[in-house]
Every structure is written in C-alpha cells, then in structure tokens.
C-alpha cells in the first residue's frame, strides 16, 4: 500500500474549528512538521478538507 507524507505549511490561526481538529488528527502541530499515513479514502478526505494548509507527497515504501 502506498504511503503519503503530509506536511503542514500554513498556520491554523484563523481557521475554523473543524479544520484545526482535522490538522490535529493528522498528527500535525507545527509548521513544517510531517506525518506519514497510508493512502486511504479517509485520509484523502481529511487532506481535501485542509488542502490549503498542507502539502502532500507520495512515499515509496
């Protein structure tokens, strides 16, 4: 299964509460912090909700 490396590139200050919660649930707390997740529809949906705050790259494992 492919993995995704998700990196926070923008602050959550001024964002809606649900977007802040989504970033937190992805395991991100600081700008330039990264987390690796399996590529699933649930994770893709969370990324779509906060796509303006994160960057995503595919990791070969």
PDB file of C-alpha atoms in Angstrom, residues 5-12 19 22-23 26 28 33 43 46-57:
ATOM      1  CA  UNK A   5       3.814  12.232   3.540  1.00  0.00           C
ATOM      2  CA  UNK A   6       1.706  15.159   4.755  1.00  0.00           C
ATOM      3  CA  UNK A   7       3.493  18.366   5.761  1.00  0.00           C
ATOM      4  CA  UNK A   8       1.869  21.381   7.386  1.00  0.00           C
ATOM      5  CA  UNK A   9       2.902  24.556   5.538  1.00  0.00           C
ATOM      6  CA  UNK A  10       0.458  27.128   6.895  1.00  0.00           C
ATOM      7  CA  UNK A  11      -0.804  28.063  10.339  1.00  0.00           C
ATOM      8  CA  UNK A  12      -4.231  27.102  11.642  1.00  0.00           C
ATOM      9  CA  UNK A  19     -10.148  22.390  10.170  1.00  0.00           C
ATOM     10  CA  UNK A  22      -8.512  17.774  11.180  1.00  0.00           C
ATOM     11  CA  UNK A  23      -4.915  19.024  11.169  1.00  0.00           C
ATOM     12  CA  UNK A  26      -3.433  14.082  11.047  1.00  0.00           C
ATOM     13  CA  UNK A  28       0.451  17.831  12.851  1.00  0.00           C
ATOM     14  CA  UNK A  33       6.068  19.098  10.717  1.00  0.00           C
ATOM     15  CA  UNK A  43      -7.051  10.173   4.842  1.00  0.00           C
ATOM     16  CA  UNK A  46      -9.069  14.771   5.617  1.00  0.00           C
ATOM     17  CA  UNK A  47      -6.405  16.138   3.261  1.00  0.00           C
ATOM     18  CA  UNK A  48      -9.090  17.593   0.998  1.00  0.00           C
ATOM     19  CA  UNK A  49     -10.634  19.439   3.958  1.00  0.00           C
ATOM     20  CA  UNK A  50      -7.347  21.182   4.786  1.00  0.00           C
ATOM     21  CA  UNK A  51      -5.621  21.211   1.380  1.00  0.00           C
ATOM     22  CA  UNK A  52      -4.795  24.925   1.740  1.00  0.00           C
ATOM     23  CA  UNK A  53      -2.778  24.219   4.926  1.00  0.00           C
ATOM     24  CA  UNK A  54      -0.759  21.139   3.918  1.00  0.00           C
ATOM     25  CA  UNK A  55       1.324  19.668   1.116  1.00  0.00           C
ATOM     26  CA  UNK A  56       1.169  16.007   0.174  1.00  0.00           C
ATOM     27  CA  UNK A  57       3.727  13.775  -1.492  1.00  0.00           C
TER      28      UNK A  57
END
